[in-house]
Amino acid sequence: MMAACDEVYSSLHGKFKGDLLRPGQHAYEEARGIWNGMFVRTPGLIARCADVKDIQSAVRAASQRGLLTAVRCGGHSLAGFSTCDGGMVIDLSKLRQVTVDPDARRARFAGGCLLGSIDTATQNARLVFPSGVVSHTGASGLVLGGGTGWLTRRFGLSCDNVEAFSLVTSDGSIVRANAEENPDLFWALRGGGGNFGVVTEFQVKLHPLTSVVLAEGLTGEAGIRPLLELWRDFMAEAPLDLKWNINLRLAPQSHKVPAKLRGRPVASSSLVWTGNPDAGRPHLERALAMCDADSVTSEVVSFLNLQTMADSDFPHGRRYYTKSGYFQYLDNGSIDHLMATLATIPSPETMIELAYLGGAASHIPAGETAFGDRSAPFVITLLANWAEASADPLHISWVRGLFEQLRPAMKPGVYVNFMSGDEQDRVTEAYQERWERMVAVKSHYDPENFFRLNQNVPPRKNGAKERIGKLSRNGK
Ligand SMILES: Cc1cc2nc3c(=O)[nH]c(=O)nc-3n(C[C@H](O)[C@H](O)[C@H](O)COP(=O)(O)OP(=O)(O)OC[C@H]3O[C@@H](n4cnc5c(N)ncnc54)[C@H](O)[C@@H]3O)c2cc1C
């Protein structure tokens, strides 16, 4: 691989406008790190592109020589896909332009943007793009996998709000995908992850919103079961304006937490109301009645505050391991498993995240995008978060153990962006009846599987470019 890497470096050197970073160079050390500290890799070359031409040159040079290549936007892949040993990383961090057209309620953003840069630019026009909940997450990886966040119930998934993509495919061509041009690719890019090329620009719809009501509260151990029972039934009837996430965890040792709850198992509720605050009050009060009165807060916050409030909970460089799945209904047996395992949670930063989707995301027909299951509203994500490599077995086995217990009651399916790197056997499960169409699109646009550091959809016949047949267009 080193020989191929040297050749790619030589072919780019001189014409590449961005930075070509190699091991031993000062800037390389910082550039090689990704968010999940479990993945400390040594790429042979980091090609930090300055423009689309750089991306084309890097893709062409690497694909012609069969060099293993990772693509990095924000570097937040939980599975560690945005780096590699020995190969090349296409680093998009210089490409963070955002252009907003307030009258058309539309934005275009480049393939290296973080969520925060998009939020800041769109809020200047009092508009929002629905995305994720941590501002240092990369937009490309998030949107291509689907994209869930505080606004999913109101405005749909991030990928539901994309009108067009521009991308560089494995032969270095620039391709545009929207409802009219390359509609199969447009379908596949909305949920199919980084399988099809390097997206250089997203054109997206925006919505008016500048503030929300944010209500938070903690429920002590004895109240968690009744809270979860209320939540699962309440959310089934809740208005689109309400998002209610619950994290099961050990309460932080913070002055903001009532002393009696610190370090104890709790359910931490965060509710976001996007409509008129007065209309939201009865819904929020019903939920907050289940929380410890001393822990409850409720206030109107700016959208930018909402989008950055969790940033420090997920710092770069710690060790993270995850497993995720869907429930059609959160049954009592699964609640029993959650309660029993919560008592053994191995780190104060580890969380069992429970989200209820539904709403606008569930109104899009299943075949309209490649994104996985929209029918099962409950999403559970087990996210272990710790510091020492020596503790890997403890944390990983805790996640796997709880997941095995929950799995029988889950609905098959998984959101690709919440999968870890050891779950390649679940990628077909993520796409289910959409799998064959995904394979057909992949076989057409990336027949040699050049873009394979992702939740990978292998092409049908390695190396043979396939025509996309009419059958593949019916959403199956
Ligand atoms: C702290 C944190 C918070 C998160 N919160 C949310 C959330 O609220 N909602 C949610 O839905 N998800 C969330 N996620 C998951 C997130 O969607 C994924 O981790 C996603 O991959 C991050 O995108 P990235 O660009 O930072 O990833 P990267 O690590 O840069 O890349 C991940 C994958 O995307 C591909 N990719 C990246 N850029 C491009 C591009 N321009 N073109 C083609 N392929 C590309 C890469 O090849 C790779 O396979 C969160 C993750 C973290 C770590």
XYZ file of C-alpha atoms and ligand atoms in Angstrom:
529
model
C 0.000 0.000 0.000
C 2.908 2.371 0.708
C 4.059 2.182 -2.920
C 0.576 3.120 -4.148
C 0.448 5.903 -1.582
C 3.836 7.256 -2.719
C 2.631 7.208 -6.329
C -0.560 9.064 -5.434
C 1.471 11.638 -3.525
C 3.844 12.142 -6.461
C 1.005 12.470 -8.946
C -0.745 15.113 -6.811
C 2.349 17.011 -5.740
C 2.688 20.268 -7.674
C -0.893 20.507 -8.902
C -2.809 20.043 -5.612
C -3.909 23.405 -4.189
C -4.655 22.164 -0.660
C -2.294 20.403 1.769
C -0.694 17.007 1.255
C 0.238 15.784 4.729
C 2.474 12.772 5.328
C 3.616 11.014 8.525
C 6.413 12.948 10.212
C 5.121 16.375 9.188
C 4.108 18.691 12.006
C 0.533 19.318 10.804
C -0.023 15.596 10.154
C -0.309 14.626 13.837
C -3.234 16.938 14.473
C -4.840 16.208 11.122
C -4.954 12.443 11.570
C -7.116 12.457 14.717
C -10.833 11.722 14.512
C -13.516 12.220 17.147
C -13.670 8.624 18.434
C -10.417 7.949 20.326
C -10.851 4.209 19.659
C -9.495 4.821 16.145
C -5.941 6.115 16.159
C -4.773 5.292 12.650
C -1.779 6.193 10.510
C -2.853 7.113 6.974
C -0.019 7.303 4.467
C -1.381 10.570 3.083
C -3.934 13.148 4.171
C -5.121 15.136 1.155
C -6.736 18.260 2.589
C -8.561 19.546 -0.466
C -8.893 23.259 -1.255
C -11.559 22.891 -3.936
C -13.565 20.433 -6.023
C -10.708 20.001 -8.505
C -8.487 18.791 -5.659
C -11.144 16.226 -4.726
C -11.341 15.033 -8.342
C -7.548 14.728 -8.598
C -7.290 12.836 -5.295
C -10.115 10.431 -6.189
C -8.726 9.768 -9.683
C -5.176 9.208 -8.458
C -6.233 6.840 -5.676
C -8.857 4.882 -7.616
C -6.499 4.292 -10.566
C -3.968 2.747 -8.156
C -6.500 0.961 -5.952
C -5.385 2.883 -2.863
C -7.570 2.451 0.213
C -9.249 5.839 0.740
C -11.292 7.331 3.565
C -13.434 10.454 3.211
C -13.673 12.863 6.127
C -16.047 15.724 6.748
C -16.374 16.232 10.538
C -14.583 13.000 11.502
C -17.461 11.964 13.811
C -18.021 8.501 12.391
C -18.746 6.408 15.480
C -17.405 3.448 13.513
C -14.092 5.145 12.676
C -14.654 5.134 8.910
C -13.050 8.516 8.277
C -9.493 7.300 8.726
C -7.384 4.295 7.764
C -3.935 2.771 8.118
C -1.564 3.242 5.202
C -4.071 4.613 2.698
C -5.275 8.141 1.942
C -7.732 10.378 3.784
C -9.619 12.910 1.659
C -10.033 15.660 4.240
C -12.783 18.195 3.431
C -12.221 20.497 6.399
C -11.231 23.472 4.217
C -14.553 23.301 2.369
C -17.019 24.967 4.716
C -18.820 27.568 2.577
C -22.547 28.080 3.273
C -24.740 30.261 1.043
C -28.281 31.120 2.098
C -31.055 32.408 -0.144
C -33.583 33.777 2.411
C -36.335 34.448 -0.122
C -36.241 30.968 -1.596
C -35.692 29.453 1.896
C -32.825 27.465 0.522
C -29.124 26.956 1.333
C -26.150 25.410 -0.371
C -23.330 24.107 1.761
C -20.015 22.501 0.977
C -19.045 18.908 1.789
C -16.773 19.789 4.720
C -19.271 21.763 6.805
C -19.903 21.117 10.462
C -23.475 21.522 11.695
C -22.524 24.684 13.599
C -21.456 26.577 10.481
C -24.763 25.779 8.782
C -26.810 26.752 11.862
C -24.997 30.075 12.195
C -25.451 30.991 8.540
C -29.106 29.959 8.351
C -30.010 31.685 11.638
C -28.706 34.948 10.206
C -31.726 34.658 7.920
C -33.966 33.407 10.807
C -34.172 30.008 9.113
C -33.161 26.456 10.090
C -31.967 23.315 8.410
C -33.074 20.288 10.477
C -29.941 18.376 11.499
C -28.328 16.809 14.579
C -27.916 17.857 18.195
C -24.138 18.469 18.528
C -22.701 21.374 16.560
C -19.236 19.896 16.015
C -20.672 16.922 14.067
C -19.940 16.863 10.326
C -22.932 17.631 8.128
C -21.969 15.354 5.238
C -21.823 12.090 7.167
C -24.945 12.987 9.126
C -27.091 14.047 6.160
C -25.983 11.186 3.900
C -26.933 8.633 6.570
C -30.307 10.324 7.252
C -29.920 12.892 10.022
C -32.118 13.039 13.111
C -32.344 15.836 15.662
C -34.620 18.160 17.606
C -36.575 19.155 14.488
C -37.106 15.704 12.936
C -40.727 15.397 14.030
C -41.549 18.874 12.768
C -39.587 19.054 9.489
C -38.420 15.483 8.757
C -34.959 13.974 8.544
C -32.051 16.038 7.267
C -31.977 13.952 4.084
C -35.697 14.649 3.509
C -34.772 18.320 3.182
C -32.103 17.865 0.513
C -33.130 19.045 -2.949
C -29.893 18.250 -4.795
C -26.397 16.842 -4.354
C -23.215 17.464 -6.355
C -20.622 14.739 -6.007
C -17.367 13.395 -7.360
C -17.759 9.743 -8.303
C -15.064 7.063 -8.272
C -13.826 7.906 -11.799
C -13.382 11.555 -10.809
C -16.476 12.832 -12.675
C -18.769 15.480 -11.238
C -22.362 14.250 -11.076
C -25.494 16.088 -9.973
C -28.377 14.213 -8.383
C -31.870 15.565 -7.805
C -35.442 14.563 -8.616
C -34.852 15.076 -12.378
C -31.139 14.366 -12.858
C -29.932 10.879 -11.852
C -32.999 10.180 -9.680
C -31.728 6.741 -8.599
C -28.607 8.302 -7.196
C -30.714 11.043 -5.555
C -32.774 8.307 -3.913
C -29.680 6.390 -2.746
C -27.836 9.410 -1.361
C -30.703 10.130 1.019
C -29.773 7.519 3.616
C -27.126 5.514 1.764
C -24.120 7.116 3.466
C -20.777 7.639 1.739
C -21.176 4.693 -0.655
C -21.493 6.621 -3.916
C -18.910 9.380 -4.058
C -17.610 12.492 -2.351
C -20.457 14.967 -1.999
C -19.096 18.432 -2.667
C -22.311 20.404 -2.240
C -25.767 19.938 -0.729
C -28.726 22.098 -1.755
C -31.312 22.070 1.037
C -34.702 23.458 2.072
C -34.880 25.759 5.092
C -37.698 26.545 7.513
C -38.496 29.593 9.634
C -37.575 29.156 13.326
C -35.385 31.109 15.746
C -36.257 29.810 19.207
C -37.897 26.892 21.000
C -39.080 26.059 24.501
C -36.574 23.746 26.171
C -37.758 21.879 29.270
C -35.531 19.515 31.213
C -35.838 17.381 34.317
C -34.479 14.319 36.097
C -36.473 11.363 37.351
C -34.996 9.282 40.193
C -34.720 5.507 39.989
C -38.113 4.698 41.521
C -39.918 6.856 38.976
C -38.170 5.664 35.815
C -40.504 2.789 34.983
C -43.712 4.882 35.231
C -41.965 7.639 33.263
C -41.069 5.287 30.397
C -44.593 3.872 30.363
C -46.062 7.358 30.161
C -43.548 8.453 27.507
C -44.218 5.568 25.114
C -47.997 6.156 25.153
C -47.890 9.954 25.360
C -45.573 10.339 22.375
C -47.840 8.248 20.148
C -50.435 11.044 20.434
C -48.074 14.025 20.768
C -48.152 17.004 18.387
C -45.375 17.336 15.774
C -44.053 20.349 17.678
C -42.941 18.162 20.592
C -39.711 16.162 20.737
C -39.045 14.330 24.004
C -35.757 12.482 24.419
C -34.888 10.458 27.508
C -31.365 9.454 28.509
C -30.929 6.779 31.158
C -27.642 7.385 32.965
C -25.950 8.171 36.266
C -26.739 11.750 37.257
C -23.688 14.026 36.965
C -21.904 15.319 40.086
C -22.958 18.861 39.291
C -24.346 21.695 41.393
C -27.214 21.835 38.886
C -28.343 18.348 39.984
C -30.226 17.948 43.283
C -27.770 16.444 45.814
C -29.956 13.385 46.414
C -29.729 12.375 42.745
C -26.002 12.930 42.084
C -24.254 9.748 40.960
C -27.568 7.823 41.098
C -29.357 6.178 38.138
C -31.780 8.677 36.621
C -33.862 9.315 33.535
C -32.846 12.656 32.102
C -35.679 14.148 30.027
C -35.136 16.873 27.437
C -38.234 18.250 25.762
C -38.233 20.679 22.882
C -41.393 22.493 21.809
C -41.124 24.219 18.436
C -44.566 25.862 18.301
C -46.287 28.675 20.171
C -45.007 28.474 23.795
C -48.496 28.809 25.309
C -49.817 25.910 23.233
C -46.924 23.756 24.419
C -47.320 24.382 28.127
C -49.875 21.618 28.941
C -47.787 19.004 27.104
C -44.580 20.017 28.830
C -46.238 20.177 32.250
C -47.633 16.668 31.868
C -44.159 15.313 31.151
C -42.351 17.390 33.765
C -44.769 16.193 36.456
C -42.859 12.901 36.292
C -39.538 14.622 37.141
C -38.013 15.610 40.473
C -39.407 19.127 41.090
C -35.989 20.481 42.163
C -34.432 19.424 38.878
C -36.963 20.933 36.473
C -36.163 23.882 34.211
C -38.182 25.334 31.362
C -37.225 28.334 29.247
C -37.322 29.778 25.784
C -33.884 29.357 24.202
C -32.471 30.507 20.905
C -32.051 27.837 18.272
C -28.291 28.342 18.328
C -28.204 27.728 22.097
C -30.244 24.573 21.660
C -27.860 23.320 18.995
C -24.733 23.782 21.110
C -25.942 22.804 24.582
C -24.740 19.191 24.289
C -21.380 19.982 22.621
C -19.260 19.535 25.736
C -20.899 16.208 26.670
C -19.229 14.486 23.703
C -15.612 15.643 23.605
C -13.142 14.616 20.905
C -10.650 11.878 21.702
C -12.557 9.877 24.331
C -13.428 6.258 23.622
C -16.950 5.515 22.364
C -18.791 2.327 21.443
C -22.388 2.090 20.305
C -25.222 -0.212 19.330
C -28.626 0.913 18.215
C -31.983 -0.405 17.071
C -35.703 0.265 16.737
C -38.764 -0.736 18.698
C -42.249 -0.684 17.261
C -43.416 -0.548 20.884
C -41.312 -0.315 24.023
C -42.656 -3.383 25.847
C -42.531 -3.960 29.603
C -39.964 -6.773 29.274
C -37.529 -4.406 27.564
C -38.115 -1.800 30.255
C -37.217 -4.536 32.812
C -33.894 -5.121 31.007
C -33.167 -1.404 30.873
C -33.863 -0.981 34.589
C -31.713 -3.965 35.598
C -28.769 -2.942 33.410
C -28.926 0.728 34.348
C -27.843 -0.302 37.833
C -24.603 -1.714 36.356
C -23.759 1.196 34.033
C -19.946 1.308 33.966
C -19.265 5.030 33.488
C -20.977 8.307 34.454
C -20.746 9.482 30.829
C -22.346 6.349 29.349
C -25.974 6.687 28.290
C -28.928 4.724 27.066
C -30.522 7.205 24.665
C -34.229 6.858 23.912
C -35.800 8.923 21.153
C -39.284 8.884 19.676
C -39.336 9.788 15.988
C -42.628 9.566 14.103
C -43.975 12.957 13.015
C -42.868 14.427 9.688
C -40.155 11.764 9.229
C -42.810 9.037 9.270
C -45.013 10.814 6.719
C -42.524 10.137 3.884
C -43.315 6.835 2.115
C -40.780 4.067 2.879
C -39.652 3.721 -0.747
C -39.039 7.415 -1.354
C -35.497 7.455 0.049
C -32.872 4.868 0.901
C -33.093 5.752 4.599
C -34.006 2.753 6.744
C -37.102 2.141 8.793
C -39.467 5.092 9.262
C -42.315 3.072 10.704
C -40.802 2.074 14.079
C -40.895 5.229 16.184
C -38.708 4.191 19.117
C -34.962 4.491 18.551
C -32.675 3.188 21.285
C -28.944 3.869 21.235
C -26.518 2.464 23.768
C -23.545 4.830 23.831
C -20.607 3.892 26.047
C -18.154 6.731 26.695
C -14.927 6.265 28.675
C -11.283 7.341 28.805
C -8.851 4.434 29.307
C -8.020 1.836 26.652
C -7.564 -0.731 29.424
C -11.304 -0.432 30.166
C -12.401 -1.265 26.582
C -13.568 -4.815 27.368
C -15.724 -3.672 30.291
C -17.561 -0.973 28.354
C -17.914 -2.875 25.091
C -19.225 -5.975 26.817
C -21.735 -3.890 28.804
C -23.170 -2.487 25.558
C -23.203 -5.863 23.821
C -24.773 -7.593 26.821
C -27.682 -5.152 27.080
C -28.166 -5.134 23.313
C -28.443 -8.952 23.263
C -31.149 -8.764 25.926
C -33.131 -6.122 24.055
C -32.673 -7.542 20.570
C -35.524 -10.137 20.585
C -38.173 -7.446 21.144
C -36.675 -5.027 18.622
C -37.977 -4.457 15.132
C -35.250 -5.463 12.641
C -33.544 -2.353 11.280
C -30.902 0.119 12.312
C -29.902 3.693 11.532
C -26.522 3.455 9.781
C -25.091 6.526 11.529
C -25.574 4.965 14.957
C -23.805 1.685 14.093
C -20.332 0.749 15.245
C -17.554 -0.542 13.005
C -18.069 -4.223 13.836
C -21.599 -4.487 12.449
C -21.107 -5.047 8.717
C -23.505 -7.988 9.068
C -26.295 -5.498 9.929
C -25.983 -3.283 6.836
C -28.536 -5.341 4.887
C -30.790 -5.085 7.926
C -30.499 -1.296 7.741
C -31.812 -1.207 4.161
C -34.055 -4.308 4.094
C -36.389 -4.145 1.060
C -34.325 -1.241 -0.291
C -31.165 -3.388 -0.438
C -31.379 -4.580 -4.062
C -31.903 -1.070 -5.354
C -28.967 0.156 -3.245
C -26.766 -2.565 -4.748
C -27.886 -1.603 -8.271
C -27.046 2.080 -7.732
C -23.719 1.200 -6.102
C -22.838 -1.162 -8.953
C -23.471 1.641 -11.431
C -21.656 4.505 -9.716
C -18.884 2.684 -7.821
C -18.425 -0.714 -9.507
C -15.021 -1.336 -7.888
C -16.146 -0.349 -4.412
C -13.586 2.439 -4.180
C -15.778 4.087 -1.521
C -15.826 1.214 0.939
C -14.899 2.772 4.263
C -18.536 3.209 5.273
C -21.479 0.967 6.236
C -20.720 -0.704 2.969
C -23.054 -1.790 0.200
C -20.834 -3.925 -2.032
C -21.393 -3.678 -5.814
C -22.944 -6.712 -7.456
C -20.060 -7.738 -9.693
C -16.792 -6.309 -8.581
C -15.423 -4.038 -11.291
C -18.319 -4.221 -13.763
C -20.283 -0.996 -14.251
C -23.953 -1.897 -14.226
C -26.825 -0.159 -15.962
C -29.609 0.846 -13.624
C -32.738 -0.908 -14.823
C -36.273 0.447 -14.664
C -37.154 -2.055 -11.951
C -34.762 -0.371 -9.566
C -36.809 2.809 -9.711
C -39.907 1.518 -7.931
C -38.539 1.930 -4.429
C -37.976 -1.761 -3.871
C -21.075 13.709 19.078
C -21.965 13.112 18.024
C -23.278 13.527 17.934
C -24.104 13.004 16.957
N -25.396 13.422 16.881
C -26.178 12.970 15.892
C -27.504 13.457 15.740
O -27.975 14.283 16.503
N -28.239 12.978 14.708
C -27.752 12.067 13.827
O -28.463 11.693 12.913
N -26.505 11.572 13.950
C -25.719 11.999 14.959
N -24.460 11.498 15.102
C -23.999 10.459 14.185
C -23.478 11.136 12.931
O -24.552 11.321 12.039
C -22.411 10.264 12.250
O -21.380 10.012 13.155
C -21.893 10.932 10.977
O -21.153 9.994 10.261
C -21.027 12.116 11.289
O -20.691 12.789 10.134
P -19.206 13.315 9.858
O -19.260 14.042 8.590
O -18.678 13.998 11.053
O -18.468 11.928 9.684
P -17.076 11.520 9.080
O -16.438 10.707 10.152
O -16.322 12.644 8.533
O -17.533 10.557 7.920
C -18.407 9.505 8.187
C -18.806 8.785 6.933
O -19.398 9.686 6.022
C -18.714 9.673 4.790
N -18.554 11.053 4.328
C -18.153 12.121 5.046
N -18.172 13.205 4.274
C -18.579 12.828 3.061
C -18.804 13.503 1.830
N -18.630 14.825 1.704
N -19.219 12.781 0.783
C -19.425 11.459 0.876
N -19.226 10.759 2.008
C -18.809 11.449 3.088
C -17.370 9.038 5.079
O -16.875 8.348 3.992
C -17.667 8.121 6.232
O -18.089 6.870 5.767
C -23.608 12.017 16.063
C -22.296 11.592 16.169
C -21.477 12.135 17.129
C -20.076 11.647 17.245
